[in-house]
Amino acid sequence: MASEQPTSLDHEDPPTETEPLLGRPGDAIQKPNEPMLRNLYLGTGILAQAGGVIFLALIWAAVFTNPLLPLFSPHPLLQSLGVFTLLQAILVLQPTAAPDSKVVGARVHASLNLLSFLLFAAGVAIIETNKVRSGNPHFHSLHGYLGVATAAVLLVQYIFGFLIWGVPAVFGGVDKAKALWKYHRYSGYALLLLILATVTSAVDTDYNKNVLDIKLWSILVAVILVILGVYPRIQLAKLGIYRAH
C-alpha cells in the first residue's frame, strides 16, 4: 500500500510490514534465511503452541481414559487435531515478510489448511453418522449450533482463500486477488475466535458431563494461551492498517 514519504527529519518514518499488533517492528517477523519452522514459536507464538498442546492433551487424555465409543469418540479426537493443525497453519504464515518466504509460507499454510479441513470433515461425518443411527436430534446444544455455524464459515473461508491463492483469475487477476488477502486475514482471525468458542462450549455437552468430565477452567486456560499467542503477532500492514511511528 502506498504511503507518503517523509520530506524532512521532523516527519515520521513510513510504516513497514514488520509491525505487530503488540510490540515493536520486527518483533514477530521471519528474518532472511531463518527456517520456516521457527515461525511456529516465534515471539508470543510459544504461548499459542502451549495452549494448543494443553488443549490436545486434555481432549485425548479424557477420551482414551474412558470407554471408547466407535461412533462418538473419534469426533473430539479428530476435531481437536483439526484445531491444532489449523493453529499451525496460522502461526507458520504470520511472520513471513520477504517475497520468497511468503510464497513458501503460503504453500505450507494451504497444505495445513487442507489437512485441517479433512480432519474436520471426518469428525463431522462421525458425529452425523452417530446422530442418524441413534435417532438423536442434530441440534441438541449450543455446541451443536456453534459447530454447524463454524463448519459453514470454515468452508467459505477455505474456498475464498484457495481461490485467491490458486485461481486469482476468478477475481480479475493476481493484483486484484492480492488486494483481497486482507479480508481473508480479517475473517480468518474472527473465525479462530468462533472455533475457540465452539470448542469451549463442548464442556457443556452431555458427553463431557457424563463421560469426559473436562473442566471449563482447563479449556479456558488453553484458549487464553492461544489468543495471547496468536493475536499480538498480527502484522498490521497485512490487514491494511498503518500506524505512525
XYZ file of C-alpha atoms in Angstrom, residues 53-69 72-77 80 202-203 205 207-216 218-219:
39
model
C -0.680 -28.737 23.286
C -2.672 -28.347 26.508
C -5.905 -28.461 24.527
C -4.867 -31.618 22.674
C -3.656 -33.283 25.879
C -6.928 -32.524 27.692
C -9.106 -33.979 24.931
C -7.029 -37.009 24.057
C -6.319 -37.973 27.675
C -10.011 -37.709 28.576
C -11.110 -39.766 25.557
C -8.567 -42.571 25.995
C -9.058 -42.876 29.755
C -12.744 -43.594 29.244
C -14.614 -46.313 27.323
C -14.254 -45.740 23.591
C -17.421 -45.310 21.540
C -18.547 -40.844 19.004
C -15.025 -40.935 20.454
C -13.339 -40.162 17.108
C -15.280 -36.880 16.912
C -13.436 -34.997 19.699
C -10.143 -36.615 18.668
C -9.169 -31.275 18.390
C -18.278 -28.569 24.229
C -17.715 -28.757 28.005
C -22.448 -31.258 26.300
C -20.889 -36.445 26.586
C -18.487 -34.263 28.513
C -20.679 -34.040 31.610
C -21.339 -37.793 31.760
C -18.114 -39.233 30.343
C -15.094 -36.978 29.774
C -15.593 -34.542 32.659
C -13.203 -31.930 31.243
C -13.388 -28.812 33.388
C -14.272 -25.456 31.860
C -8.829 -26.050 31.928
C -10.182 -25.391 28.428
